[in-house]
Amino acid sequence: MSQGSIEVYESEDRTFSPLADFAAVALAGDDSLYTEAEADFEAFWARQARALLDWHDDFHTTLEWDLPFAKWFVGGTLNVSHNCLDRHVNAGRGDKVAIHWEGEPGDTRTITYRELLADVQRFANALLKLGLRRGDRAAIYMPMIPELPVAMLACARIGVAHSVIFGGFSPDAITDRCEDAEAKLVITADAGYRRGAPSPLKPNVDSALAAGGPTVEHVIVVDRCGTDPAMTPGRDLWWADLMAESAPDCPAEPMDSEQLLYLLYTSGTTAKPKGIMHTTGGYLTQVCFTHKYVFDLRPDTDVFWCAADIGWVTGHSYIVYGPLANGCTSVMYEGTPDTPRPLFRGDDRGGWPKDRLWDIVERYGVTQLYTAPTAIRTFMKWGEEWPAGHDLSTLRVLGTVGEPINPEAWMWYHRHIGGERCPVVDTWWQTETGGHMISPLPGATVTKPGSATRPLPGIFAEVVDAGGAPVGAGGGGHLTVTRPWPSMLRGIWGDPDRYRQTYWSTYEGRYFAGDGARVDDDGYFWLLGRVDDVMNVSGHRISTTEVESALVDHSAVAEAAVVGAKDEITGQSIVGYVILVGKVEPSEELRQEIRAHVGVKLGPTARPKAVFIVPDLPKTRSGKIMRRLLRDVADGRDLGDTTTLADPGVVAEIRDRAAAADDED
Ligand code: WTA
């Protein structure tokens, strides 16, 4: 097959049976996990919590459920950083590698559990010296460097909740998040390497704090790229100076099981992102459990690699907390899969080599790789000769997350990365769920490409129709979770009503995930994507409303509507339709300027792929924008029923304009 072509497999019914080798490891003595959890899910999770974690004080009540508010492992105390670090060192595993880190330019660091613990203790002391205390919040805006997990674990050690802000976000996003959480501190770096050059971070923090965030007292800066950023005297402090002055020992304080561990902001259906709250005991239990079982972990020998960014929940749970709680060795990589570097194979195709990931898998002997369907589709496009040039035989399990995976991408991953030897685990979950919810267990589950299979042991999910009744085999509807789970969100920061309204009001007594799903004759779940106004671009959640607000923020734009169009690589891409104010004349430059404006407001991930200037927007007679029609236009589909429109002529005109304009990228 030549580079660039995509192999299409027959879409006949395919199943992949579990391999005995995996069953033996993952479920040794535990093959009754599903039945045990079915019989008494609280007892099941209580057993896992005690088996997987070190508790300072045992809990007396497994679950207090006052719908929709849950408390897990009530009365228990523990420390997340102790569970991720100290207990492994105390057990004689201090010299084990915790993180094989690789920077984008090719610099590397090997960090043992002992070294990581030492850094975390010093940094925790630095935080204490700056006056941070249990219950405070600290914002973290960093590249993928080892100081990022150090900062998170140091916060956890002393009970400060972190709020990690993805490094691709703009100053506005930093201001909003600092203000909403009333953060006392921002931890950042001068810049991080991105596609061969330093991408500035500290200047964004400066702009953000010039605009707001009055509670922020200090900014701690790691010197990653030597870009010599401006430092505000009294407020800004260098990481290295603080570490040098800091005392080495900082005991891990026992925290209540329900102590806030972190906030992670995610897009909802309004312009204001939600601060999703995760707490201590339940979160760590489920993340540790799922990391161990879903990836068939053999902690002594495995080299686990989650190729996500810690700015998203996937990185929180499966780069930092899960792998470290399980005491395994992980890989952490700073850059992108196609970073510029010299071609080391005789190759005359020019351009950047596209085998960075496969080179890393080979050099570190990676055993599990966890990535997103978007990335897999990109690798398909680049061609299978890139992975074929590397020895990937150490891989045992492949995982995907973030969006529905199309069966062709699943098969390609299975064949060209997994050598047809590795089970593929398609894991469905959300920022809100904290950890995996629906996923195969390697060795136990028959997989079908494109299906996340069944809820994990201890998780109870159902697909319901519009009236809230469970659909039978072959039915489709909305995905709901029917019982509380340990790593569930505990709420939306500062907004309990929105929490109840968003997740618990659509179907009585059920958590509404916002995803559509189908159930097949075997009871397998097939996820169909979001059913609300949330787009999923390369596995990143972006709300249509957020982008619409950024569009109308441009002085030439009067009104805007945004939809997610189908995209072969990124799953969805953002398409905006705008009406201009008064007498402003449409032009190609203006279209580009408006598009760029969103990139500045929200960061490059949210920049629309295309912006169309239109005379009007299709609205129902009650004034609601008909997004379905705009999606149809964006996808080039037939327009279907337009009879509810106030002015049916509008759509035809929009379609003609959209067809006339070229795609932007
Ligand atoms: C989607 C990422 C299909 C889904 C962990 C969900 C998936 C949203 C899958 C959460 C999957 C995640 N199959 N869809 N395996 N995994 N999703 O909060 O729409 O960034 O609601 O969490 O991603 O995205 P979030």
XYZ file of N, CA, C and O in Angstrom, residues 80-81 83-84 87-88 149 151-157 160 162 164 261-262 283-284 287-288 291 313-327:
156
model
N -2.789 11.054 48.122
C -2.579 10.616 46.745
C -1.083 10.552 46.421
O -0.603 9.598 45.797
N -0.343 11.532 46.863
C 1.083 11.547 46.538
C 1.816 10.422 47.283
O 2.721 9.785 46.734
N 0.440 7.543 47.900
C 0.087 6.333 47.151
C 0.821 6.241 45.821
O 1.050 5.148 45.318
N 1.151 7.387 45.245
C 1.836 7.385 43.951
C 3.353 7.285 44.095
O 4.030 6.939 43.132
N 4.918 5.028 48.946
C 4.733 3.606 49.267
C 5.585 2.718 48.362
O 6.001 1.648 48.772
N 5.852 3.176 47.135
C 6.709 2.371 46.251
C 8.158 2.437 46.727
O 8.863 1.435 46.724
N 3.939 16.915 36.293
C 3.495 15.968 37.325
C 4.064 16.270 38.709
O 3.373 16.053 39.709
N 4.490 19.220 39.993
C 3.616 20.267 40.542
C 2.285 19.681 40.999
O 1.779 20.003 42.083
N 1.711 18.784 40.185
C 0.412 18.201 40.539
C 0.522 17.388 41.830
O -0.309 17.492 42.735
N 1.559 16.563 41.898
C 1.708 15.687 43.063
C 2.057 16.483 44.327
O 1.662 16.105 45.436
N 2.792 17.586 44.150
C 3.120 18.424 45.308
C 1.844 19.069 45.849
O 1.644 19.165 47.061
N 0.972 19.512 44.956
C -0.324 20.057 45.382
C -1.086 18.996 46.171
O -1.598 19.244 47.265
N -1.164 17.791 45.582
C -1.915 16.706 46.220
C -1.329 16.379 47.595
O -2.049 16.021 48.526
N -0.025 16.519 47.716
C 0.649 16.156 48.977
C 0.175 17.016 50.138
O 0.065 16.555 51.261
N -3.688 20.999 48.284
C -4.047 22.111 47.396
C -4.624 21.498 46.121
O -4.038 20.587 45.552
N -5.315 21.289 42.250
C -4.766 21.913 41.059
C -5.826 22.055 39.984
O -6.806 21.318 39.951
N -5.341 22.272 36.059
C -4.403 22.296 34.942
C -5.108 22.905 33.733
O -6.222 22.508 33.383
N -9.294 17.000 44.978
C -7.961 16.727 44.421
C -7.664 17.697 43.280
O -6.594 18.264 43.191
N -8.641 17.855 42.393
C -8.428 18.820 41.314
C -9.714 19.294 40.688
O -10.772 18.672 40.835
N -11.648 8.709 43.336
C -10.958 8.953 42.068
C -9.756 8.017 41.940
O -9.593 7.322 40.933
N -8.921 7.984 42.974
C -7.697 7.195 42.855
C -8.004 5.702 42.771
O -7.334 4.959 42.054
N -9.251 4.999 39.099
C -8.196 5.220 38.120
C -7.124 4.129 38.231
O -6.632 3.599 37.235
N -6.809 3.762 39.452
C -5.818 2.710 39.692
C -6.358 1.360 39.189
O -5.667 0.608 38.497
N -6.617 1.407 35.267
C -5.296 1.378 34.642
C -4.707 -0.024 34.722
O -4.086 -0.518 33.784
N -8.173 15.326 30.641
C -8.377 14.353 31.718
C -7.614 13.049 31.456
O -7.143 12.391 32.385
N -7.456 12.692 30.194
C -6.746 11.450 29.875
C -5.337 11.479 30.459
O -4.860 10.486 31.017
N -4.693 12.627 30.365
C -3.354 12.764 30.915
C -3.353 12.751 32.443
O -2.455 12.188 33.068
N -4.362 13.382 33.051
C -4.451 13.357 34.520
C -4.517 11.894 35.003
O -3.770 11.484 35.880
N -5.447 11.148 34.410
C -5.745 9.819 34.951
C -4.767 8.759 34.475
O -4.464 7.829 35.224
N -4.266 8.881 33.223
C -3.467 7.773 32.688
C -2.037 8.157 32.280
O -1.339 7.334 31.698
N -1.617 9.399 32.588
C -0.172 9.680 32.556
C 0.305 9.828 33.997
O 1.336 9.287 34.367
N -0.494 10.521 34.814
C -0.018 10.820 36.165
C -0.570 9.820 37.193
O 0.163 8.962 37.694
N -1.859 9.903 37.511
C -2.331 9.220 38.712
C -2.411 7.694 38.592
O -1.993 6.988 39.518
N -2.946 7.179 37.474
C -3.073 5.722 37.354
C -1.715 5.023 37.330
O -1.420 4.157 38.169
N -0.845 5.384 36.380
C 0.453 4.707 36.280
C 1.293 4.835 37.546
O 1.927 3.868 37.968
N 1.279 6.002 38.183
C 2.109 6.165 39.381
C 1.496 5.420 40.568
O 2.220 4.809 41.359
N 0.183 5.438 40.686
C -0.440 4.677 41.785
C -0.104 3.188 41.632
O 0.109 2.485 42.620
N -0.044 2.715 40.394
C 0.281 1.309 40.169
C 1.792 1.038 40.188
O 2.217 -0.105 40.019
N 2.575 2.070 40.348
C 4.023 1.893 40.478
C 4.697 1.384 39.221
O 5.713 0.701 39.287
